[in-house]
CSV table of C-alpha atoms in Angstrom, one decimal:
chain,number,residue,atom,x,y,z
L,228,MET,CA,2.0,-57.2,-112.7
L,229,GLU,CA,2.9,-59.0,-109.5
L,230,ASP,CA,6.6,-58.6,-110.2
L,231,GLY,CA,6.1,-54.8,-110.6
L,232,TRP,CA,4.4,-54.5,-107.2
L,233,ARG,CA,7.0,-56.6,-105.6
L,234,ALA,CA,9.8,-54.4,-107.0
L,235,VAL,CA,8.0,-51.3,-105.7
L,236,LEU,CA,7.6,-52.7,-102.2
L,237,GLU,CA,11.3,-53.8,-102.1
L,238,GLY,CA,12.3,-50.3,-103.1
L,239,ASN,CA,10.2,-48.7,-100.4
L,240,LEU,CA,11.6,-51.1,-97.8
L,241,LYS,CA,15.1,-50.3,-98.8
L,242,ARG,CA,14.4,-46.6,-98.5
L,243,LEU,CA,12.9,-47.0,-95.0
L,244,GLU,CA,15.9,-49.1,-93.9
L,245,THR,CA,18.2,-46.4,-95.2
L,246,ARG,CA,16.4,-43.6,-93.4
L,247,PHE,CA,16.2,-45.6,-90.2
L,248,THR,CA,19.9,-46.2,-90.3
L,249,GLU,CA,20.7,-42.6,-90.9
L,250,LEU,CA,18.5,-41.6,-87.9
L,251,LEU,CA,20.3,-44.1,-85.6
L,252,PHE,CA,23.7,-42.8,-86.7
L,253,LEU,CA,22.6,-39.3,-86.1
L,254,CYS,CA,21.3,-40.0,-82.6
L,255,LEU,CA,24.5,-42.0,-81.6
L,256,SER,CA,26.8,-39.3,-82.9
L,257,THR,CA,24.8,-36.6,-81.1
L,258,VAL,CA,24.8,-38.5,-77.8
L,259,SER,CA,28.6,-39.2,-78.2
L,260,MET,CA,29.4,-35.6,-78.9
L,261,PHE,CA,27.1,-34.5,-75.9
L,262,LEU,CA,28.8,-36.9,-73.5
L,263,ASN,CA,32.3,-35.9,-74.6
L,264,THR,CA,31.5,-32.2,-74.0
L,265,LEU,CA,30.1,-32.6,-70.5
L,266,THR,CA,32.3,-31.5,-67.6
L,267,PRO,CA,32.2,-32.5,-63.9
L,268,LYS,CA,30.8,-29.1,-63.1
L,269,PHE,CA,27.7,-30.0,-65.1
L,270,TYR,CA,27.1,-33.1,-63.1
L,271,VAL,CA,27.5,-31.2,-59.8
L,272,ALA,CA,25.0,-28.6,-61.0
L,273,LEU,CA,22.6,-31.3,-62.3
L,274,THR,CA,22.6,-33.4,-59.1
L,275,GLY,CA,22.6,-30.3,-56.8
L,276,THR,CA,19.6,-28.8,-58.6
L,277,SER,CA,17.7,-32.1,-58.5
L,278,SER,CA,18.4,-32.5,-54.8
L,279,LEU,CA,17.2,-29.0,-54.1
L,280,ILE,CA,14.0,-29.4,-56.0
L,281,SER,CA,13.2,-32.8,-54.6
L,282,GLY,CA,14.0,-31.5,-51.1
L,283,LEU,CA,11.5,-28.6,-51.5
L,284,ILE,CA,8.8,-31.0,-52.7
L,285,LEU,CA,9.6,-33.3,-49.7
L,286,ILE,CA,9.2,-30.4,-47.2
L,287,PHE,CA,5.9,-29.3,-48.8
L,288,GLU,CA,4.5,-32.9,-48.9
L,289,TRP,CA,5.4,-33.5,-45.3
L,290,TRP,CA,3.8,-30.2,-44.1
L,291,TYR,CA,0.6,-31.0,-46.1
L,292,PHE,CA,0.5,-34.5,-44.8
L,293,ARG,CA,0.9,-33.4,-41.1
L,294,LYS,CA,-1.8,-30.7,-41.6
L,295,TYR,CA,-4.4,-32.5,-43.7
L,296,GLY,CA,-3.5,-36.2,-43.3
L,297,THR,CA,-3.0,-36.9,-47.0
L,298,SER,CA,-0.5,-36.5,-49.8
L,299,PHE,CA,-0.9,-33.4,-51.9
L,300,ILE,CA,0.4,-35.1,-55.1
L,301,GLU,CA,-1.8,-38.1,-54.5
L,302,GLN,CA,-4.9,-35.9,-53.8
L,303,VAL,CA,-4.3,-33.9,-57.0
L,304,SER,CA,-3.8,-37.1,-59.0
L,305,VAL,CA,-7.0,-38.7,-57.7
L,306,SER,CA,-9.1,-35.6,-57.9
L,307,HIS,CA,-8.0,-34.0,-61.2
L,308,LEU,CA,-5.8,-36.3,-63.2
L,309,ARG,CA,-7.8,-39.6,-62.8
L,310,PRO,CA,-11.0,-38.2,-64.2
L,311,LEU,CA,-9.1,-36.8,-67.2
L,312,LEU,CA,-7.5,-40.2,-67.8
L,313,GLY,CA,-10.9,-41.9,-67.8
L,314,GLY,CA,-10.9,-43.1,-64.2
L,315,VAL,CA,-14.0,-43.3,-62.0
L,316,ASP,CA,-14.7,-40.3,-59.9
L,317,SER,CA,-15.7,-41.6,-56.6
L,318,SER,CA,-17.4,-38.4,-55.7
L,319,SER,CA,-19.8,-38.5,-58.6
L,320,PRO,CA,-23.4,-39.2,-57.6
L,321,SER,CA,-24.1,-41.3,-60.7
L,322,ASN,CA,-21.1,-43.6,-60.0
L,323,SER,CA,-21.5,-43.9,-56.3
L,324,ASN,CA,-22.6,-47.2,-54.8
L,325,THR,CA,-23.5,-45.6,-51.5
L,326,SER,CA,-27.2,-45.1,-50.9
L,327,ASN,CA,-28.7,-42.0,-49.3
L,328,GLY,CA,-29.3,-43.9,-46.1
L,329,GLU,CA,-25.7,-45.0,-45.8
L,330,ALA,CA,-24.5,-41.5,-46.5
L,331,ASP,CA,-26.8,-40.1,-43.8
L,332,SER,CA,-25.5,-42.9,-41.5
L,333,ASN,CA,-21.9,-41.8,-42.2
L,334,ARG,CA,-22.7,-38.2,-41.4
L,335,GLN,CA,-24.4,-39.3,-38.2
L,336,LYS,CA,-21.3,-41.2,-37.1
L,337,CYS,CA,-19.3,-38.0,-37.4
L,338,LYS,CA,-21.8,-35.8,-35.6
L,339,VAL,CA,-20.3,-33.4,-33.0
L,340,TRP,CA,-21.9,-33.6,-29.5
L,341,ARG,CA,-21.8,-31.2,-26.7
L,342,ASN,CA,-19.4,-32.4,-23.9
L,343,PRO,CA,-21.6,-33.2,-20.9
L,344,LEU,CA,-18.7,-32.4,-18.6
L,345,ASN,CA,-17.5,-29.2,-20.2
L,346,LEU,CA,-15.6,-26.8,-18.1
L,347,PHE,CA,-16.4,-23.2,-17.2
L,348,ARG,CA,-14.8,-20.6,-19.5
L,349,GLY,CA,-14.2,-17.9,-16.9
L,350,ALA,CA,-13.2,-20.1,-14.0
L,351,GLU,CA,-11.3,-22.8,-15.8
L,352,TYR,CA,-10.5,-22.3,-19.5
L,353,ASN,CA,-9.5,-18.6,-19.0
L,354,ARG,CA,-7.4,-19.5,-16.0
L,355,TYR,CA,-5.4,-21.9,-18.2
L,356,THR,CA,-4.9,-19.1,-20.7
L,357,TRP,CA,-3.7,-16.7,-18.1
L,358,VAL,CA,-1.1,-19.2,-16.8
L,359,THR,CA,0.2,-20.7,-20.1
L,360,GLY,CA,-0.7,-18.1,-22.7
L,361,ARG,CA,-2.3,-20.8,-24.8
L,362,GLU,CA,-5.9,-20.9,-26.0
L,363,PRO,CA,-7.5,-24.2,-25.0
L,364,LEU,CA,-10.6,-23.7,-27.2
L,365,THR,CA,-10.7,-23.4,-31.0
L,366,TYR,CA,-12.9,-20.9,-32.8
L,367,TYR,CA,-14.9,-23.8,-34.3
L,368,ASP,CA,-15.6,-25.2,-30.9
L,369,MET,CA,-16.7,-21.8,-29.4
L,370,ASN,CA,-18.9,-21.1,-32.5
L,371,LEU,CA,-20.7,-24.4,-31.9
L,372,SER,CA,-21.3,-23.4,-28.3
L,373,ALA,CA,-22.8,-20.1,-29.5
L,374,GLN,CA,-25.1,-22.0,-31.8
L,375,ASP,CA,-26.1,-24.3,-28.9
L,376,HIS,CA,-26.9,-21.3,-26.6
L,377,GLN,CA,-29.0,-19.7,-29.3
L,378,THR,CA,-30.9,-22.9,-29.7
L,379,PHE,CA,-31.4,-23.6,-26.0
L,380,PHE,CA,-32.2,-20.0,-24.9
L,381,THR,CA,-34.3,-18.6,-27.8
L,382,CYS,CA,-37.6,-17.4,-26.6
L,383,ASP,CA,-40.9,-17.1,-28.4
L,384,SER,CA,-40.6,-13.9,-30.6
L,385,ASP,CA,-44.2,-13.0,-29.7
L,386,HIS,CA,-43.3,-12.7,-26.0
L,387,LEU,CA,-39.7,-11.4,-26.4
L,388,ARG,CA,-38.7,-9.0,-23.7
L,389,PRO,CA,-36.1,-6.2,-24.3
L,390,ALA,CA,-33.5,-8.1,-22.2
L,391,ASP,CA,-34.1,-11.3,-24.2
L,392,ALA,CA,-33.6,-9.4,-27.4
L,393,ILE,CA,-30.2,-8.1,-26.2
L,394,MET,CA,-29.2,-11.6,-25.1
L,395,GLN,CA,-30.1,-13.1,-28.5
L,396,LYS,CA,-27.6,-10.7,-30.0
L,397,ALA,CA,-25.1,-11.3,-27.3
L,398,TRP,CA,-24.8,-15.0,-28.0
L,399,ARG,CA,-23.9,-14.2,-31.6
L,400,GLU,CA,-21.0,-11.8,-30.5
L,401,ARG,CA,-17.5,-13.1,-31.2
L,402,ASN,CA,-15.8,-10.8,-28.7
L,403,PRO,CA,-16.1,-12.1,-25.1
L,404,GLN,CA,-16.1,-8.6,-23.6
L,405,ALA,CA,-18.9,-7.6,-25.9
L,406,ARG,CA,-21.0,-10.6,-24.7
L,407,ILE,CA,-20.3,-9.7,-21.1
L,408,SER,CA,-21.2,-6.1,-21.6
L,409,ALA,CA,-24.4,-7.1,-23.3
L,410,ALA,CA,-25.3,-9.3,-20.4
L,411,HIS,CA,-24.8,-6.4,-17.9
L,412,GLU,CA,-26.9,-4.2,-20.2
L,413,ALA,CA,-29.7,-6.8,-20.1
L,414,LEU,CA,-29.6,-7.0,-16.3
L,415,GLU,CA,-29.9,-3.3,-16.1
L,416,LEU,CA,-33.3,-3.6,-17.7
L,417,GLU,CA,-34.7,-6.6,-15.7
L,418,ASP,CA,-33.7,-9.9,-14.2
L,419,CYS,CA,-32.7,-12.1,-17.1
L,420,ALA,CA,-31.8,-15.7,-16.6
L,421,THR,CA,-29.7,-16.1,-19.7
L,422,ALA,CA,-27.7,-12.9,-18.8
L,423,TYR,CA,-26.8,-14.5,-15.5
L,424,ILE,CA,-25.9,-17.7,-17.3
L,425,LEU,CA,-23.5,-15.9,-19.6
L,426,LEU,CA,-21.8,-14.1,-16.7
L,427,ALA,CA,-21.5,-17.4,-14.7
L,428,GLU,CA,-20.0,-19.1,-17.7
L,429,GLU,CA,-17.6,-16.4,-18.9
L,430,GLU,CA,-17.1,-13.6,-16.3
L,431,ALA,CA,-17.0,-15.5,-13.0
L,432,THR,CA,-13.3,-16.4,-12.2
L,433,THR,CA,-14.1,-19.0,-9.5
L,434,ILE,CA,-16.6,-21.9,-9.2
L,435,MET,CA,-18.2,-20.3,-6.1
L,436,GLU,CA,-18.9,-17.1,-8.0
L,437,ALA,CA,-20.3,-19.1,-10.9
L,438,GLU,CA,-22.6,-21.0,-8.5
L,439,ARG,CA,-23.9,-17.7,-7.0
L,440,LEU,CA,-24.7,-16.4,-10.5
L,441,PHE,CA,-26.4,-19.7,-11.5
L,442,LYS,CA,-28.6,-19.5,-8.3
L,443,GLN,CA,-29.7,-16.0,-9.3
L,444,ALA,CA,-30.4,-17.3,-12.8
L,445,LEU,CA,-32.5,-20.1,-11.3
L,446,LYS,CA,-34.7,-17.5,-9.6
L,447,ALA,CA,-35.2,-15.5,-12.8
L,448,GLY,CA,-35.6,-18.4,-15.2
L,449,GLU,CA,-38.7,-20.1,-14.0
L,450,GLY,CA,-41.0,-21.1,-16.8
L,451,TYR,CA,-38.4,-21.8,-19.5
L,452,THR,CA,-37.7,-25.6,-19.6
L,453,ASN,CA,-34.4,-25.6,-21.4
L,454,VAL,CA,-33.1,-22.7,-19.3
L,455,LEU,CA,-34.1,-24.5,-16.1
L,456,VAL,CA,-32.5,-27.8,-17.1
L,457,TYR,CA,-29.3,-26.1,-18.1
L,458,ILE,CA,-29.1,-24.1,-14.9
L,459,LYS,CA,-29.8,-27.0,-12.6
L,460,ARG,CA,-27.3,-29.2,-14.4
L,461,ARG,CA,-24.6,-26.6,-14.1
L,462,LEU,CA,-25.4,-26.0,-10.4
L,463,ALA,CA,-25.0,-29.8,-9.9
L,464,MET,CA,-21.6,-29.6,-11.6
L,465,CYS,CA,-20.6,-26.7,-9.4
L,466,SER,CA,-21.5,-28.8,-6.3
L,467,ARG,CA,-19.4,-31.6,-7.7
L,468,LYS,CA,-16.4,-29.4,-8.3
L,469,LEU,CA,-16.7,-27.8,-4.8
L,470,GLY,CA,-16.6,-31.3,-3.2
L,471,ARG,CA,-20.3,-31.6,-2.4
L,472,THR,CA,-20.6,-34.8,-4.4
L,473,ARG,CA,-23.6,-36.3,-2.6
L,474,GLU,CA,-25.5,-33.1,-3.1
L,475,ALA,CA,-24.5,-33.2,-6.8
L,476,VAL,CA,-25.8,-36.7,-7.2
L,477,LYS,CA,-29.1,-35.9,-5.6
L,478,MET,CA,-29.5,-32.8,-7.9
L,479,MET,CA,-28.7,-34.9,-11.0
L,480,ARG,CA,-31.2,-37.7,-10.0
L,481,ASP,CA,-33.9,-35.2,-9.4
L,482,LEU,CA,-33.2,-33.5,-12.7
L,483,MET,CA,-33.4,-36.8,-14.6
L,484,LYS,CA,-36.7,-37.7,-12.9
L,485,GLU,CA,-38.2,-34.2,-13.6
L,486,PHE,CA,-37.1,-34.1,-17.2
L,487,PRO,CA,-36.7,-37.7,-18.4
L,488,LEU,CA,-37.1,-36.9,-22.1
L,489,LEU,CA,-34.2,-34.3,-22.3
L,490,SER,CA,-31.5,-36.8,-23.2
L,491,MET,CA,-29.6,-34.3,-25.3
L,492,PHE,CA,-27.8,-33.1,-22.1
L,493,ASN,CA,-26.5,-36.6,-21.3
L,494,ILE,CA,-26.9,-35.9,-17.6
L,495,HIS,CA,-26.4,-39.7,-16.9
L,496,GLU,CA,-22.7,-39.2,-17.8
L,497,ASN,CA,-22.4,-36.5,-15.1
L,498,LEU,CA,-24.1,-38.9,-12.7
L,499,LEU,CA,-21.8,-41.8,-13.5
L,500,GLU,CA,-18.7,-39.7,-12.8
L,501,SER,CA,-20.1,-38.5,-9.5
L,502,LEU,CA,-21.1,-42.0,-8.4
L,503,LEU,CA,-17.6,-43.2,-9.2
L,504,GLU,CA,-16.1,-40.5,-7.1
L,505,LEU,CA,-18.3,-41.7,-4.2
L,506,GLN,CA,-17.1,-45.3,-5.1
L,507,ASN,CA,-20.8,-46.3,-5.1
L,508,TYR,CA,-20.3,-49.0,-7.7
L,509,ALA,CA,-23.7,-50.7,-7.2
L,510,ASP,CA,-25.5,-47.5,-8.3
L,511,VAL,CA,-23.0,-47.1,-11.2
L,512,GLN,CA,-24.0,-50.6,-12.3
L,513,ALA,CA,-27.7,-49.7,-12.0
L,514,VAL,CA,-27.2,-46.6,-14.2
L,515,LEU,CA,-25.3,-48.6,-16.8
L,516,ALA,CA,-28.0,-51.2,-16.9
L,517,LYS,CA,-30.4,-48.5,-18.0
L,518,TYR,CA,-28.2,-46.7,-20.5
L,519,ASP,CA,-25.9,-49.3,-21.8
L,520,ASP,CA,-28.6,-50.6,-24.1
L,521,ILE,CA,-28.2,-51.8,-27.7
L,522,SER,CA,-30.9,-49.3,-28.9
L,523,LEU,CA,-29.2,-46.3,-27.3
L,524,PRO,CA,-26.1,-44.5,-28.7
L,525,LYS,CA,-22.9,-45.5,-26.9
L,526,SER,CA,-20.2,-43.3,-25.5
L,527,ALA,CA,-16.7,-43.7,-24.2
L,528,THR,CA,-18.0,-43.1,-20.7
L,529,ILE,CA,-20.5,-45.9,-20.9
L,530,CYS,CA,-18.1,-48.4,-22.5
L,531,TYR,CA,-15.1,-47.7,-20.3
L,532,THR,CA,-17.1,-47.5,-17.1
L,533,ALA,CA,-18.6,-50.9,-17.9
L,534,ALA,CA,-15.0,-52.2,-18.5
L,535,LEU,CA,-13.8,-50.6,-15.2
L,536,LEU,CA,-16.5,-52.4,-13.2
L,537,LYS,CA,-15.7,-55.8,-14.8
L,538,ALA,CA,-11.9,-55.1,-14.3
L,539,ARG,CA,-12.5,-54.2,-10.6
L,540,ALA,CA,-13.7,-57.8,-9.9
L,541,VAL,CA,-10.4,-59.4,-10.9
L,542,SER,CA,-7.7,-56.7,-11.3
L,543,ASP,CA,-6.3,-56.8,-7.8
L,544,LYS,CA,-5.2,-60.4,-8.2
L,545,PHE,CA,-4.5,-60.4,-12.0
L,546,SER,CA,-1.1,-61.5,-13.1
L,547,PRO,CA,-0.2,-61.9,-16.8
L,548,GLU,CA,2.3,-64.6,-16.1
L,549,ALA,CA,-0.2,-66.7,-14.1
L,550,ALA,CA,-2.9,-66.1,-16.7
L,551,SER,CA,-0.6,-67.4,-19.5
L,552,ARG,CA,0.1,-70.6,-17.5
L,553,ARG,CA,-3.4,-71.5,-16.3
L,554,GLY,CA,-5.5,-69.5,-18.8
L,555,LEU,CA,-8.1,-66.9,-18.1
L,556,SER,CA,-11.0,-67.5,-15.6
L,557,THR,CA,-14.5,-66.7,-16.6
L,558,ALA,CA,-14.4,-63.4,-14.6
L,559,GLU,CA,-11.1,-62.4,-16.2
L,560,MET,CA,-12.4,-63.3,-19.7
L,561,ASN,CA,-15.4,-61.1,-19.1
L,562,ALA,CA,-13.2,-58.2,-18.0
L,563,VAL,CA,-10.9,-58.6,-21.0
L,564,GLU,CA,-13.9,-58.8,-23.4
L,565,ALA,CA,-15.3,-55.6,-21.8
L,566,ILE,CA,-11.9,-53.8,-22.3
L,567,HIS,CA,-11.8,-55.0,-25.9
L,568,ARG,CA,-15.3,-53.7,-26.4
L,569,ALA,CA,-14.4,-50.3,-25.0
L,570,VAL,CA,-11.2,-50.1,-27.0
L,571,GLU,CA,-13.0,-50.9,-30.2
L,572,PHE,CA,-15.5,-48.1,-29.6
L,573,ASN,CA,-12.8,-45.6,-28.9
L,574,PRO,CA,-9.2,-46.7,-29.4
L,575,HIS,CA,-7.7,-43.4,-28.3
L,576,VAL,CA,-8.6,-43.6,-24.6
L,577,PRO,CA,-6.0,-46.2,-23.4
L,578,LYS,CA,-3.0,-44.1,-24.2
L,579,TYR,CA,-4.4,-41.3,-22.0
L,580,LEU,CA,-5.4,-43.6,-19.2
L,581,LEU,CA,-1.9,-45.3,-19.2
L,582,GLU,CA,-0.3,-41.8,-19.4
L,583,MET,CA,1.4,-42.7,-22.7
L,584,LYS,CA,0.1,-39.4,-24.1
L,585,SER,CA,-0.3,-36.1,-22.3
L,586,LEU,CA,-3.7,-34.7,-21.5
L,587,ILE,CA,-5.0,-31.3,-22.3
L,588,LEU,CA,-8.2,-29.5,-21.2
L,589,PRO,CA,-11.2,-31.1,-22.9
L,590,PRO,CA,-13.1,-29.2,-25.5
L,591,GLU,CA,-16.7,-28.0,-25.2
L,592,HIS,CA,-17.7,-30.4,-28.0
L,593,ILE,CA,-16.6,-33.9,-28.7
L,594,LEU,CA,-16.7,-36.4,-31.5
L,595,LYS,CA,-17.8,-39.8,-30.4
L,596,ARG,CA,-15.1,-42.4,-31.0
L,597,GLY,CA,-12.6,-39.6,-31.7
L,598,ASP,CA,-9.6,-38.2,-29.9
L,599,SER,CA,-11.7,-35.3,-28.5
L,600,GLU,CA,-14.0,-37.8,-26.7
L,601,ALA,CA,-11.0,-39.7,-25.4
L,602,ILE,CA,-9.5,-36.5,-23.9
L,603,ALA,CA,-12.8,-35.6,-22.3
L,604,TYR,CA,-13.2,-39.1,-20.8
L,605,ALA,CA,-9.7,-39.5,-19.5
L,606,PHE,CA,-9.5,-36.0,-18.1
L,607,PHE,CA,-12.3,-36.8,-15.6
L,608,HIS,CA,-12.0,-40.6,-15.2
L,609,LEU,CA,-8.3,-41.2,-14.9
L,610,GLN,CA,-8.5,-40.8,-11.2
L,611,HIS,CA,-11.3,-43.5,-11.0
L,612,TRP,CA,-9.1,-46.0,-12.8
L,613,LYS,CA,-6.2,-45.3,-10.6
L,614,ARG,CA,-8.3,-45.8,-7.5
L,615,VAL,CA,-9.2,-49.4,-8.5
L,616,GLU,CA,-6.1,-51.5,-7.7
L,617,GLY,CA,-4.7,-53.3,-10.8
L,618,ALA,CA,-7.2,-51.9,-13.2
L,619,LEU,CA,-4.6,-49.9,-15.3
L,620,ASN,CA,-2.3,-53.0,-15.2
L,621,LEU,CA,-5.1,-55.1,-16.7
L,622,LEU,CA,-5.8,-52.5,-19.3
L,623,HIS,CA,-2.1,-52.3,-20.1
L,624,CYS,CA,-1.8,-56.0,-20.6
L,625,THR,CA,-4.9,-56.5,-22.7
L,626,TRP,CA,-6.0,-53.4,-24.7
L,627,GLU,CA,-3.8,-53.9,-27.8
L,628,GLY,CA,-5.3,-57.4,-28.3
L,629,THR,CA,-8.4,-55.6,-29.6
L,630,PHE,CA,-6.7,-54.8,-32.9
L,631,ARG,CA,-6.2,-58.5,-33.7
L,632,MET,CA,-9.9,-58.9,-33.9
L,633,ILE,CA,-10.4,-55.9,-36.2
L,634,PRO,CA,-7.5,-56.0,-38.7
L,635,TYR,CA,-9.4,-53.7,-41.1
L,636,PRO,CA,-11.3,-51.3,-38.8
L,637,LEU,CA,-12.4,-48.9,-41.5
L,638,GLU,CA,-14.1,-51.7,-43.5
L,639,ARG,CA,-15.6,-53.9,-40.8
L,640,GLY,CA,-16.0,-53.8,-37.0
L,641,HIS,CA,-16.5,-56.6,-34.5
L,642,LEU,CA,-19.0,-55.3,-32.0
L,643,PHE,CA,-19.7,-51.8,-33.5
L,644,TYR,CA,-19.9,-50.3,-36.9
L,645,PRO,CA,-16.7,-49.8,-38.9
L,646,TYR,CA,-14.5,-47.0,-37.5
L,647,PRO,CA,-15.5,-43.7,-39.2
L,648,ILE,CA,-12.9,-42.2,-41.5
L,649,CYS,CA,-13.9,-38.6,-40.7
L,650,THR,CA,-12.7,-38.4,-37.0
L,651,GLU,CA,-9.3,-37.0,-37.7
L,652,THR,CA,-10.6,-34.0,-39.7
L,653,ALA,CA,-13.3,-33.2,-37.1
L,654,ASP,CA,-10.9,-33.6,-34.2
L,655,ARG,CA,-8.4,-31.2,-35.8
L,656,GLU,CA,-11.1,-28.5,-35.8
L,657,LEU,CA,-12.2,-29.2,-32.2
L,658,LEU,CA,-8.7,-29.5,-30.6
L,659,PRO,CA,-6.1,-26.7,-30.3
L,660,MET,CA,-3.1,-26.6,-32.6
L,661,PHE,CA,-0.6,-27.4,-29.9
L,662,HIS,CA,-2.1,-30.8,-29.3
L,663,GLU,CA,-1.0,-33.7,-31.5
L,664,VAL,CA,-4.2,-35.3,-32.7
L,665,SER,CA,-4.3,-39.1,-32.2
L,666,VAL,CA,-5.1,-40.9,-35.4
L,667,TYR,CA,-6.6,-44.4,-35.8
L,668,PRO,CA,-5.8,-46.5,-37.6
L,669,LYS,CA,-2.3,-45.2,-37.9
L,670,LYS,CA,-1.7,-43.8,-41.3
L,671,GLU,CA,1.4,-44.9,-43.2
L,672,LEU,CA,3.5,-42.3,-45.0
L,673,PRO,CA,2.2,-41.8,-48.5
L,674,PHE,CA,4.3,-43.2,-51.4
L,675,PHE,CA,5.2,-39.8,-52.7
L,676,ILE,CA,6.8,-38.7,-49.4
L,677,LEU,CA,8.9,-41.8,-49.4
L,678,PHE,CA,9.8,-41.4,-53.1
L,679,THR,CA,10.8,-37.7,-52.8
L,680,ALA,CA,12.8,-38.4,-49.6
L,681,GLY,CA,14.7,-41.2,-51.4
L,682,LEU,CA,15.2,-39.0,-54.5
L,683,CYS,CA,16.4,-36.1,-52.4
L,684,SER,CA,18.9,-38.2,-50.5
L,685,PHE,CA,20.2,-40.0,-53.6
L,686,THR,CA,20.7,-36.8,-55.6
L,687,ALA,CA,22.3,-35.0,-52.6
L,688,MET,CA,24.8,-37.9,-52.3
L,689,LEU,CA,25.6,-37.8,-56.0
L,690,ALA,CA,26.1,-34.1,-55.8
L,691,LEU,CA,28.5,-34.5,-52.9
L,692,LEU,CA,30.5,-37.3,-54.5
L,693,THR,CA,30.7,-35.4,-57.8
L,694,TYR,CA,32.0,-32.3,-56.0
L,695,GLN,CA,34.6,-34.4,-54.1
L,696,PHE,CA,35.7,-36.7,-56.9
L,697,PRO,CA,34.8,-35.0,-60.2
L,698,GLU,CA,37.0,-37.1,-62.5
L,699,LEU,CA,36.0,-40.4,-61.0
L,700,MET,CA,32.3,-39.5,-61.0
L,701,GLY,CA,32.6,-38.3,-64.6
L,702,VAL,CA,33.9,-41.7,-65.6
L,703,PHE,CA,31.0,-43.4,-63.7
L,704,ALA,CA,28.5,-41.0,-65.3
L,705,LYS,CA,29.8,-41.8,-68.8
L,706,ALA,CA,29.8,-45.5,-68.1
L,707,PHE,CA,26.2,-45.3,-66.9
L,708,LEU,CA,25.0,-43.4,-69.9
L,709,SER,CA,26.9,-45.8,-72.2
L,710,THR,CA,25.1,-48.7,-70.5
L,711,LEU,CA,21.8,-46.8,-70.9
L,712,PHE,CA,22.4,-46.5,-74.7
L,713,ALA,CA,23.7,-50.1,-75.0
L,714,PRO,CA,20.4,-51.3,-76.6
L,715,LEU,CA,20.9,-48.8,-79.4
L,716,ASN,CA,24.4,-50.2,-80.0
L,717,PHE,CA,22.9,-53.7,-80.1
L,718,ILE,CA,20.4,-52.6,-82.7
L,719,MET,CA,23.1,-51.0,-84.8
L,720,GLU,CA,25.1,-54.2,-84.8
L,721,LYS,CA,22.0,-56.2,-85.9
L,722,VAL,CA,21.4,-53.6,-88.7
L,723,GLU,CA,25.0,-54.0,-89.8
L,724,SER,CA,24.6,-57.8,-90.0
L,725,ILE,CA,21.3,-57.6,-91.9
L,726,LEU,CA,21.9,-54.9,-94.5
L,727,PRO,CA,24.0,-55.7,-97.6
L,728,SER,CA,27.6,-54.7,-97.4
L,729,SER,CA,27.3,-52.6,-100.6
L,730,LEU,CA,24.4,-50.6,-99.2
L,731,TRP,CA,26.2,-50.1,-95.8
L,732,HIS,CA,29.3,-49.0,-97.7
L,733,GLN,CA,27.3,-46.4,-99.7
L,734,LEU,CA,25.7,-45.1,-96.5
L,735,THR,CA,29.1,-44.7,-94.7
L,736,ARG,CA,30.4,-42.8,-97.8
L,737,ILE,CA,27.4,-40.4,-97.6
């Protein structure tokens, strides 16, 4: 019985060996015939087509990376292919390790704030547009301002006057001329503070004209707290822009005393800038002592102003060569640590202060720790750094040392929370298209861009060489393919040595 089964198994094995050998011979003969029929024109067409396709993929990948900051192929792979292959979907609520509190914290880090030093649309932003033909504000930024105005200036619906009803619709208008026309319509009915505010912000072409309209708004706006605070703050900013800095400082101090709980306007940042203009550094230090508190949210203005005051004490005598020989003194160490603290909070600012990157007009809203905040700070404070002798030199020598302390800023910070990953996306919405958004940490080119670039270059070179030297490249191509199929030849040799010669003879006859 066992001999019978053994005979059957041996017969099956022999039949399998026979069929496998036939298949190998068929493959080798087909490959050989295919290689012999190929001409140099085929290789030129093949390499040229491959180069064209990979070049198109490279162009699309580069455009997508510059616009959205990520690779399209990588994003599709992670978002769609990975779940199909059994990977973990990081966006799934059931698999996420982030608690609701942490998620809320991340959203809070990327909250957009109103720029406390925002310019006047009619007198400043529009003038830039008239001169350059460029729009300094994005639609997203202006839409946020419209929402702010609706929030600040909404009256109680039970006591809504006809003029107030018109202005509530006016703030929602997209067309600037429609908003201005609505404001004039409201003023024809009665004195309306918010109508004067809109005209001062958008129709006035000079700061003096805007100041006149704000004063009229102040007379008409008594009784509405948010309206009064907004008007007085803008009047103080008009005084600052017209050179009456001491008057502006007094108005800001009075406003902060009268309304101490309205911190959403961040009037202390206006006060700091005005005090720096007066070079009243003692009062600047007093304001910082109140607002540079661990329990209060930080800003680039607070951190960099604190660094400027520390740098002012040592910058005029600072020399990097002398410091490297004798080491840093206590005062110099304090200044360097303050600079490192400021750079960790917002790493985009130094390039604007050192004029390594060109400035643009600041947006009406900023993202803390983002490029938009850096632009807003440097636009108003660069002159104060230049006024302190040696401050920019000290910043230039020390600011990059911050990054050695935080090698992985997205995972762990030194003095602050890890740097938020959402700043680039928000800044691209806040800043105009002609501005190159500063990105931190600097992103390396995705693998697929490098791969397609290499593939495109390699296939283009092959196409050129094949076109110039068709015979020689044909020989190289055949040699390459022969090398590629060398393992099959090796297997055939092994099969010849293993199979009986009689069986091999019968197969060759077939």
